[in-house]
Coordinates of C-alpha atoms in Angstrom, one line a residue:
M39 CA 148.5 120.0 47.9
S40 CA 145.4 118.9 49.9
E41 CA 144.7 115.2 50.5
P42 CA 141.8 113.5 48.8
R43 CA 139.2 113.2 51.3
E44 CA 136.0 111.1 51.8
T45 CA 132.9 112.4 53.7
E46 CA 130.3 110.1 54.3
L47 CA 127.3 109.5 56.9
K48 CA 127.1 105.8 57.8
L49 CA 124.0 104.4 59.3
D50 CA 123.1 101.0 60.5
V51 CA 119.7 99.4 59.2
E52 CA 117.9 96.2 59.7
A53 CA 118.6 93.8 56.7
S54 CA 114.7 93.6 56.4
D55 CA 114.5 97.2 55.9
L56 CA 117.0 97.6 52.9
A57 CA 114.2 96.9 50.3
R58 CA 112.0 99.5 52.0
L59 CA 114.8 102.1 51.7
R60 CA 115.2 101.3 48.0
E61 CA 111.7 102.1 47.4
H62 CA 111.4 105.0 49.3
P63 CA 110.0 108.1 47.5
L64 CA 113.4 110.1 48.2
L65 CA 115.5 107.3 46.8
A66 CA 113.2 105.5 44.1
G67 CA 114.7 105.3 40.8
D68 CA 117.6 103.6 39.0
W69 CA 120.1 101.9 41.3
T70 CA 123.2 100.3 40.0
E71 CA 124.1 97.0 41.8
T72 CA 127.6 95.6 42.2
E73 CA 129.3 92.6 44.1
L74 CA 132.2 94.0 45.9
T75 CA 134.9 91.7 47.7
S76 CA 137.4 93.5 49.7
V77 CA 140.6 92.0 51.5
Y78 CA 142.1 94.0 54.2
Y79 CA 146.0 93.8 54.7
D80 CA 148.7 94.7 57.3
T81 CA 152.3 94.0 58.0
P82 CA 152.8 90.9 60.3
D83 CA 153.7 93.5 63.3
G84 CA 150.5 95.6 62.5
S85 CA 152.6 98.7 61.5
L86 CA 149.7 100.1 59.4
R87 CA 147.2 99.9 62.1
E88 CA 149.6 101.3 64.7
A89 CA 150.2 104.4 62.4
G90 CA 146.5 104.8 61.8
Y91 CA 146.0 103.6 58.4
T92 CA 144.1 100.8 56.6
L93 CA 144.9 99.0 53.3
R94 CA 142.5 97.0 51.3
V95 CA 142.2 95.6 47.9
R96 CA 138.7 95.7 46.4
Q97 CA 137.5 93.6 43.4
D98 CA 134.5 95.2 41.6
G99 CA 133.8 93.2 38.5
D100 CA 137.1 92.8 36.6
R101 CA 138.4 95.7 38.3
Y102 CA 140.9 95.7 41.3
I103 CA 141.1 99.0 43.4
Q104 CA 143.8 99.5 46.1
T105 CA 142.8 101.9 48.8
V106 CA 144.7 103.5 51.5
K107 CA 142.6 105.3 54.2
A108 CA 143.4 107.2 57.2
R109 CA 141.3 105.5 60.1
G110 CA 139.9 108.8 61.2
D111 CA 139.4 109.9 64.8
G112 CA 137.3 107.4 66.2
G113 CA 134.1 109.1 65.4
V114 CA 130.4 108.0 64.9
G115 CA 128.0 108.2 62.0
L116 CA 130.1 110.9 60.2
F117 CA 133.5 109.8 58.7
D118 CA 135.6 112.4 57.1
R119 CA 138.9 111.1 56.3
P120 CA 141.7 111.0 53.7
E121 CA 141.9 108.3 51.1
W122 CA 144.1 107.3 48.2
E123 CA 143.1 105.1 45.5
S124 CA 144.5 103.5 42.6
D125 CA 143.6 100.7 40.0
I126 CA 145.9 97.6 40.2
A127 CA 146.2 94.6 37.9
G128 CA 145.2 92.0 40.3
P129 CA 144.1 90.9 43.8
S130 CA 147.4 91.4 45.6
P131 CA 148.8 94.7 46.9
E132 CA 151.1 96.6 44.6
P133 CA 153.9 98.4 46.2
A134 CA 154.4 100.6 43.4
S135 CA 150.9 102.0 44.0
F136 CA 151.9 103.3 47.4
A137 CA 153.8 106.1 46.0
G138 CA 152.4 109.3 47.1
T139 CA 150.5 107.9 50.1
P140 CA 151.5 108.1 53.7
V141 CA 152.2 104.4 54.1
A142 CA 155.1 104.6 51.2
K143 CA 157.7 104.8 54.0
L144 CA 156.0 102.6 56.4
L145 CA 156.0 99.7 54.1
D146 CA 159.3 100.4 52.5
G147 CA 161.6 97.4 53.3
A148 CA 158.4 95.6 55.2
T149 CA 158.7 91.8 55.2
G150 CA 155.1 91.4 53.6
L151 CA 151.5 92.1 53.9
T152 CA 149.3 89.7 55.6
P153 CA 145.4 89.4 54.6
L154 CA 143.3 90.0 57.8
Y155 CA 139.8 89.5 56.9
T156 CA 137.5 89.8 54.0
S157 CA 134.3 91.5 53.3
T158 CA 131.8 90.6 50.7
V159 CA 128.9 93.1 50.0
T160 CA 126.0 93.5 47.6
R161 CA 126.1 97.2 47.0
S162 CA 123.1 99.2 45.4
V163 CA 124.1 102.7 44.5
R164 CA 121.9 105.7 43.4
R165 CA 123.4 109.3 43.0
L166 CA 121.2 112.4 44.1
A167 CA 121.6 115.7 42.7
D168 CA 120.2 119.1 43.9
T169 CA 119.7 117.7 47.5
G170 CA 119.1 120.0 50.5
P171 CA 119.2 123.9 50.7
G172 CA 122.7 124.0 49.1
G173 CA 122.0 121.8 46.1
S174 CA 124.1 119.0 47.3
R175 CA 125.0 115.9 45.4
I176 CA 125.0 112.5 47.6
E177 CA 125.9 109.3 46.6
V178 CA 123.7 106.9 48.4
A179 CA 125.0 103.1 48.8
L180 CA 122.9 100.4 50.3
D181 CA 125.5 97.5 51.7
R182 CA 124.3 93.9 52.5
G183 CA 126.8 91.4 53.2
R184 CA 129.3 90.1 55.7
V185 CA 132.8 90.4 57.1
W186 CA 134.5 87.0 57.6
A187 CA 137.7 86.1 59.5
P188 CA 140.0 83.4 58.2
D189 CA 138.7 80.9 60.9
D190 CA 135.1 81.6 59.5
R191 CA 133.9 83.8 62.3
V192 CA 131.4 86.0 60.5
S193 CA 129.8 89.4 61.2
P194 CA 126.9 90.6 59.1
I195 CA 126.8 93.9 57.2
S196 CA 123.5 96.0 56.7
E197 CA 124.2 99.6 56.4
I198 CA 123.3 102.7 54.2
E199 CA 126.1 105.3 53.5
F200 CA 125.5 108.7 52.2
E201 CA 128.7 109.8 50.6
L202 CA 129.0 113.7 50.0
T203 CA 130.2 114.4 46.5
G204 CA 129.4 118.0 46.5
G205 CA 127.8 120.5 49.0
T206 CA 127.7 120.8 52.7
P207 CA 127.5 117.9 55.3
S208 CA 124.1 119.3 56.7
A209 CA 122.6 117.7 53.6
L210 CA 123.6 114.2 54.7
F211 CA 121.6 114.5 58.0
D212 CA 118.8 116.3 56.4
L213 CA 118.4 113.1 54.2
A214 CA 118.9 110.9 57.2
R215 CA 116.2 112.5 59.3
T216 CA 113.7 112.5 56.6
L217 CA 114.4 108.7 55.8
G218 CA 114.6 107.8 59.6
A219 CA 111.0 109.0 59.9
D220 CA 109.8 106.1 58.0
V221 CA 112.7 103.4 58.4
P222 CA 114.7 103.1 61.8
L223 CA 118.2 104.3 61.1
R224 CA 121.0 104.2 63.8
L225 CA 124.4 105.9 63.6
G226 CA 127.0 103.7 62.2
A227 CA 129.9 103.3 64.8
L228 CA 132.2 100.6 62.9
S229 CA 133.6 101.2 59.6
K230 CA 134.1 97.7 57.9
F231 CA 137.7 97.7 59.0
E232 CA 136.9 98.1 62.4
R233 CA 134.3 95.5 62.3
G234 CA 136.6 93.0 60.9
D235 CA 139.2 94.1 63.4
A236 CA 136.9 93.5 66.3
L237 CA 135.9 90.3 64.8
I238 CA 139.1 88.9 64.7
K239 CA 140.0 90.1 68.2
G240 CA 136.7 88.6 69.6
R241 CA 135.4 92.1 70.7
L242 CA 132.1 92.2 68.7
G243 CA 129.0 92.1 70.9
R244 CA 130.9 92.9 74.1
A245 CA 130.6 96.0 76.2
V246 CA 133.1 98.8 75.4
K247 CA 135.0 100.9 77.6
A248 CA 135.9 104.4 76.8
E249 CA 139.0 104.7 74.4
P250 CA 141.7 107.3 74.2
V251 CA 140.6 110.5 72.4
P252 CA 142.9 111.0 69.6
L253 CA 143.9 114.8 70.3
H254 CA 147.0 116.3 69.0
P255 CA 148.4 119.8 69.9
E256 CA 147.8 121.3 66.5
M257 CA 144.1 121.0 67.2
T258 CA 141.7 124.2 68.1
T259 CA 139.5 123.9 70.9
A260 CA 136.4 123.4 68.5
Q261 CA 138.3 120.4 66.9
A262 CA 139.2 119.0 70.4
F263 CA 135.6 119.2 71.4
Q264 CA 134.3 117.5 68.4
A265 CA 136.7 114.7 69.0
V266 CA 135.9 114.2 72.4
A267 CA 132.2 114.4 72.0
F268 CA 132.2 112.0 68.9
A269 CA 134.3 109.4 70.9
C270 CA 131.6 109.6 73.8
L271 CA 128.7 109.0 71.2
R272 CA 130.9 106.2 69.6
Q273 CA 130.9 104.5 73.1
T274 CA 127.3 105.1 73.5
R275 CA 126.3 103.5 70.1
L276 CA 128.7 100.3 70.7
N277 CA 127.0 99.6 74.0
E278 CA 123.5 100.3 72.7
T279 CA 124.0 97.7 70.0
V280 CA 124.9 95.2 72.8
L281 CA 121.9 96.0 74.9
L282 CA 119.6 95.8 71.8
A283 CA 120.8 92.3 71.5
R284 CA 120.5 91.0 75.1
R285 CA 120.5 92.4 78.7
D286 CA 123.9 92.9 79.7
V287 CA 124.9 94.7 83.1
E288 CA 128.3 95.9 81.9
A289 CA 127.0 97.3 78.7
L290 CA 124.4 99.3 80.6
H291 CA 127.1 100.7 82.9
Q292 CA 129.4 101.8 80.0
L293 CA 126.5 103.3 78.3
R294 CA 125.9 105.3 81.2
V295 CA 129.5 106.3 81.5
S296 CA 129.5 107.4 77.9
L297 CA 126.8 109.7 78.4
R298 CA 128.2 111.0 81.9
R299 CA 131.5 111.5 79.8
L300 CA 129.4 113.6 77.1
R301 CA 127.7 115.7 79.7
S302 CA 131.1 116.3 81.4
A303 CA 132.4 117.4 77.9
F304 CA 129.5 119.9 77.7
S305 CA 130.6 121.4 81.1
L306 CA 134.3 121.5 80.4
F307 CA 134.0 123.2 77.1
G308 CA 131.2 125.4 78.5
S309 CA 130.7 128.8 77.0
V310 CA 132.8 127.8 74.0
I311 CA 130.1 125.6 72.7
E312 CA 127.1 127.4 74.1
D313 CA 124.4 128.2 71.4
R314 CA 120.4 128.3 71.1
R315 CA 120.4 124.5 70.3
M316 CA 122.5 123.3 73.2
P317 CA 120.0 123.6 76.0
G318 CA 117.3 121.6 74.3
L319 CA 119.8 118.9 73.2
K320 CA 121.0 118.4 76.8
A321 CA 117.3 118.4 78.3
E322 CA 116.3 115.7 75.8
L323 CA 119.5 113.7 76.6
K324 CA 118.6 113.9 80.4
R325 CA 114.8 113.1 79.8
L326 CA 115.6 110.0 77.6
S327 CA 118.3 108.5 79.9
E328 CA 116.4 108.8 83.1
S329 CA 115.5 105.2 83.1
F330 CA 119.0 104.0 82.7
G331 CA 119.9 105.2 86.2
H332 CA 117.1 102.9 88.0
A333 CA 118.1 99.9 86.1
R334 CA 121.8 100.5 86.9
N335 CA 121.0 101.1 90.6
L336 CA 119.2 97.7 90.7
D337 CA 122.1 96.0 89.1
V338 CA 124.7 97.4 91.6
Y339 CA 122.4 96.5 94.6
L340 CA 121.7 92.8 93.3
G341 CA 125.2 92.5 92.2
R342 CA 127.2 94.0 94.9
T343 CA 125.2 95.0 97.9
L344 CA 123.0 91.9 98.3
P345 CA 125.9 89.4 97.8
L346 CA 127.8 91.0 100.5
E347 CA 125.0 91.1 103.0
R348 CA 124.4 87.2 102.4
E349 CA 127.9 86.5 103.2
R350 CA 127.4 88.4 106.4
R351 CA 123.8 86.9 107.1
P352 CA 123.7 83.5 105.4
D353 CA 120.8 82.3 107.5
E354 CA 118.5 85.4 106.7
N355 CA 115.7 84.1 104.6
G356 CA 114.5 87.6 103.8
L357 CA 117.3 88.2 101.7
L358 CA 116.2 85.8 99.2
I359 CA 112.7 87.1 99.1
L360 CA 114.3 90.7 98.7
E361 CA 116.3 89.2 95.6
R362 CA 113.5 87.7 93.9
H363 CA 111.3 90.8 94.4
L364 CA 114.3 92.9 93.0
E365 CA 115.0 90.6 90.2
A366 CA 111.2 91.3 88.9
E367 CA 111.9 95.0 89.2
R368 CA 115.3 94.8 87.4
A369 CA 113.6 92.9 84.5
A370 CA 111.0 95.6 84.1
A371 CA 113.7 98.5 84.6
H372 CA 115.8 96.9 81.7
D373 CA 112.9 96.5 79.6
A374 CA 112.3 100.1 80.0
V375 CA 115.9 100.8 78.9
R376 CA 115.3 98.8 75.8
A377 CA 112.0 100.7 75.0
V378 CA 114.0 104.0 75.1
L379 CA 116.9 102.6 72.8
E380 CA 114.3 101.1 70.4
S381 CA 112.4 104.5 70.1
R382 CA 112.6 106.8 67.2
E383 CA 113.2 109.8 69.8
W384 CA 116.5 108.2 70.8
R385 CA 117.5 107.5 67.2
D386 CA 116.8 111.2 66.4
L387 CA 118.6 112.6 69.3
L388 CA 121.7 110.8 68.5
L389 CA 121.6 111.9 65.0
D390 CA 120.8 115.6 66.1
L391 CA 123.7 115.5 68.6
V392 CA 126.2 114.5 65.7
A393 CA 124.8 117.1 63.4
W394 CA 125.1 119.9 66.2
I395 CA 128.6 118.8 67.0
E396 CA 129.7 118.9 63.3
A397 CA 127.9 121.9 62.3
G398 CA 126.0 123.5 64.9
P399 CA 125.5 127.3 65.5
W400 CA 128.4 127.3 68.0
L401 CA 130.7 127.1 65.1
G402 CA 129.2 130.4 63.6
P403 CA 130.9 133.7 63.4
D404 CA 128.5 135.1 65.9
N405 CA 129.8 132.9 68.9
P406 CA 131.1 135.4 71.5
N407 CA 134.0 133.1 72.4
A408 CA 135.0 132.6 68.8
A409 CA 138.6 133.6 69.7
L410 CA 138.7 130.8 72.5
R411 CA 137.2 128.2 70.3
D412 CA 139.4 128.9 67.4
G413 CA 142.3 128.9 69.6
P414 CA 144.9 126.2 70.7
A415 CA 143.3 123.3 72.3
R416 CA 146.2 122.7 74.6
A417 CA 145.9 126.2 76.1
F418 CA 142.4 125.8 76.7
A419 CA 142.8 122.2 78.3
T420 CA 145.6 123.7 80.4
G421 CA 143.2 126.6 81.9
E422 CA 140.3 124.1 82.3
L423 CA 142.1 121.5 84.0
E424 CA 143.6 124.0 86.3
R425 CA 140.3 125.6 87.3
R426 CA 138.9 122.1 87.9
R427 CA 141.7 121.1 90.1
R428 CA 141.1 124.3 92.3
Q429 CA 137.6 123.4 92.5
V430 CA 138.3 119.8 93.9
K431 CA 140.7 121.0 96.3
K432 CA 138.3 123.8 97.7
R433 CA 135.4 121.7 97.9
G434 CA 137.2 118.7 99.3
R435 CA 138.8 120.4 102.5
H436 CA 137.8 118.8 105.7
L437 CA 136.1 116.0 103.5
A438 CA 135.5 113.7 106.6
A439 CA 133.2 116.3 108.1
L440 CA 131.2 117.3 105.2
D441 CA 127.6 116.2 104.9
P442 CA 126.4 113.8 102.1
E443 CA 125.3 116.8 99.8
A444 CA 128.6 118.4 100.0
R445 CA 130.4 115.1 99.4
H446 CA 128.2 114.7 96.3
R447 CA 129.4 117.9 95.1
V448 CA 133.2 116.9 95.5
R449 CA 132.3 113.7 93.8
I450 CA 130.9 115.7 90.9
A451 CA 134.0 118.0 90.6
A452 CA 136.4 115.0 90.9
K453 CA 134.5 113.3 88.2
K454 CA 134.7 116.2 85.7
L455 CA 138.4 116.7 86.5
R456 CA 139.0 113.0 86.0
Y457 CA 137.2 112.9 82.7
G458 CA 139.1 116.1 81.6
A459 CA 142.3 114.6 82.5
E460 CA 141.5 111.5 80.3
F461 CA 140.0 113.7 77.4
F462 CA 143.1 115.9 77.2
A463 CA 145.6 113.2 77.9
A464 CA 147.1 113.2 74.5
L465 CA 147.7 116.8 74.4
Y466 CA 150.4 116.2 77.1
T467 CA 151.5 112.5 76.5
G468 CA 151.8 112.4 72.7
K469 CA 154.8 110.6 70.9
D470 CA 157.1 113.7 71.4
S471 CA 156.4 114.2 75.2
G472 CA 158.6 111.5 76.7
K473 CA 158.2 108.8 79.1
K474 CA 158.2 111.2 82.0
A475 CA 155.1 113.1 80.9
V476 CA 153.2 109.8 80.4
K477 CA 154.2 108.7 84.0
R478 CA 153.1 112.1 85.4
H479 CA 149.8 111.8 83.9
K480 CA 149.4 108.1 85.0
V481 CA 150.3 109.1 88.5
F482 CA 147.7 112.0 88.7
V483 CA 145.0 109.9 87.1
E484 CA 145.4 107.2 89.5
A485 CA 145.3 109.4 92.6
L486 CA 142.3 111.0 91.2
A487 CA 140.5 107.8 90.6
D488 CA 141.3 106.7 94.0
L489 CA 139.3 109.7 95.5
Q490 CA 136.5 109.1 93.0
D491 CA 136.3 105.3 94.0
H492 CA 135.8 106.0 97.5
L493 CA 133.5 108.9 96.8
G494 CA 131.6 106.6 94.6
D495 CA 131.4 104.0 97.3
L496 CA 130.0 106.4 99.8
N497 CA 127.3 107.4 97.1
D498 CA 126.4 103.7 96.5
I499 CA 125.4 103.7 100.2
A500 CA 123.2 106.9 99.9
T501 CA 121.7 105.3 96.8
A502 CA 121.1 102.0 98.7
H503 CA 119.2 104.0 101.5
T504 CA 116.9 105.4 98.8
L505 CA 116.2 102.2 97.1
A506 CA 115.6 100.6 100.5
A507 CA 112.8 103.1 101.1
E508 CA 111.4 102.3 97.5
F509 CA 111.5 98.6 98.4
A510 CA 109.0 99.3 101.2
K511 CA 106.5 100.1 98.9
G512 CA 104.5 96.9 97.8
A513 CA 107.3 94.7 98.8
P514 CA 106.8 91.4 100.9
E515 CA 107.5 92.0 104.5
G516 CA 110.3 89.7 104.7
A517 CA 112.2 91.7 102.0
V518 CA 111.4 95.1 103.6
F519 CA 113.1 93.6 106.9
A520 CA 116.1 92.4 104.9
A521 CA 116.4 95.8 103.2
G522 CA 116.5 97.5 106.5
L523 CA 119.4 95.1 107.6
A524 CA 121.3 95.8 104.5
T525 CA 121.0 99.4 104.9
A526 CA 122.2 99.2 108.6
D527 CA 125.0 97.0 107.5
T528 CA 126.2 99.3 104.6
E529 CA 126.1 102.2 106.9
A530 CA 128.6 100.9 109.1
R531 CA 131.2 101.1 106.5
A532 CA 130.7 104.7 105.9
E533 CA 132.8 106.0 108.6
R534 CA 135.9 104.0 107.3
L535 CA 135.1 105.2 103.6
L536 CA 135.1 108.6 104.9
A537 CA 138.5 108.5 106.5
E538 CA 140.0 106.8 103.2
A539 CA 138.2 109.2 100.8
D540 CA 139.9 112.3 103.1
K541 CA 143.1 110.6 102.8
A542 CA 142.8 110.1 99.0
H543 CA 141.9 114.0 98.6
R544 CA 145.0 115.0 100.5
A545 CA 147.1 112.8 98.4
L546 CA 145.7 114.1 95.3
I547 CA 146.4 117.6 96.0
D548 CA 150.2 116.7 96.9
V549 CA 150.5 115.0 93.3
R550 CA 152.0 117.5 90.7
P551 CA 149.6 118.2 88.0
F552 CA 150.8 116.8 84.7
W553 CA 149.8 119.8 82.7
R554 CA 152.1 122.2 84.4

């Protein structure tokens, strides 16, 4: 018997634009409005969350609905997850209604359920029929409200959800694109449960690092790519939200990390996902994100290079002139980043990426690599990791003697191997793998990170040289002189870093790969 499922596209929208959406020609008509209050529960030791499930009791008028949901695979925008609903008598969870759900065994004998947080939402619902090329049926819900924690911390909710009640997911994206041409819509990255969880843990509004990708050995290569790519875009959206609220150095860094991880995923999965749409999406991603690199380079120079130089040369007044000059440039660079994030082009690109990942031509029967695409993810991952390791080994021979361009190629190869090792980790370190497998993975990734860190420091030196040359254009004389001093001082570190990088490369090659 198949699990009951919910497929929905969730989009964030400014509260001031909700009324515009209600009146949009595609949505104008009869809306049903309800007040929903949902309380989320877990055991005191968090066993539901640990197992990947959520439990809520929702009050809708005089009705109480108890819902168990699988949390899904850490995606963004599109949520496709099993759910089990039942009507209950009152506002407290009813254990008898857990029968037939995956949490029945988890909660058998549990000491009790604790309320975590509450969401209160005004929901306006409109049902659309015969939408899109397949005559799909979509339920549109506009939600305005808040999630609040027991200590009165609050996070606002303003979103639109398209739930597919019949047809294909492509209809959800078609509707979102059309509406997004008139009202700014952004991919939703947090369910109400996740929003509440982040709220009580103090993580809302903070920069977000990459999270483990929830892969499992039963996945196909296609499913593994989708999980990896959605995880990358989720990190993108969460950090984008921070940057739209304020200038944040770490959020910009993590946004760029998420995009590098996504591009590495494109490379790792290679011909398996190649289709007529992919080149255009990659080109647009590169074009729109170019300004991010300049802002990040200035952040690194002002946050690392100059402070070290001031310690070495506390009496050099030119460093202060240089800092003031670069702060103005950094402000302009971050304004450029924000302009991209606020643009319709950027919003449409992220929506197009999710649509392509979910249902692009690469998933069609004419894919020449369909057998590999539909084969086991672990077999694919093992072959790809092996190939990438050989690449790092070959390119890094005699590392200390390589020129900067050759070292850059080693760094790129190491970066892709590291991201691959992180992406595919759960295929080798799952709950049935044992502690030894987990340890082997950790040792390998740490050795790889050590190499990447040293190569990254060398790359920062090369970047500092480029920046120093740019500073000379239109900068005050004292700033240009100080930039030259900083360049000379950072260059003095290069020989030591080269030796350390060469040692780290040899240490990595000596570590047994965790996938063998």
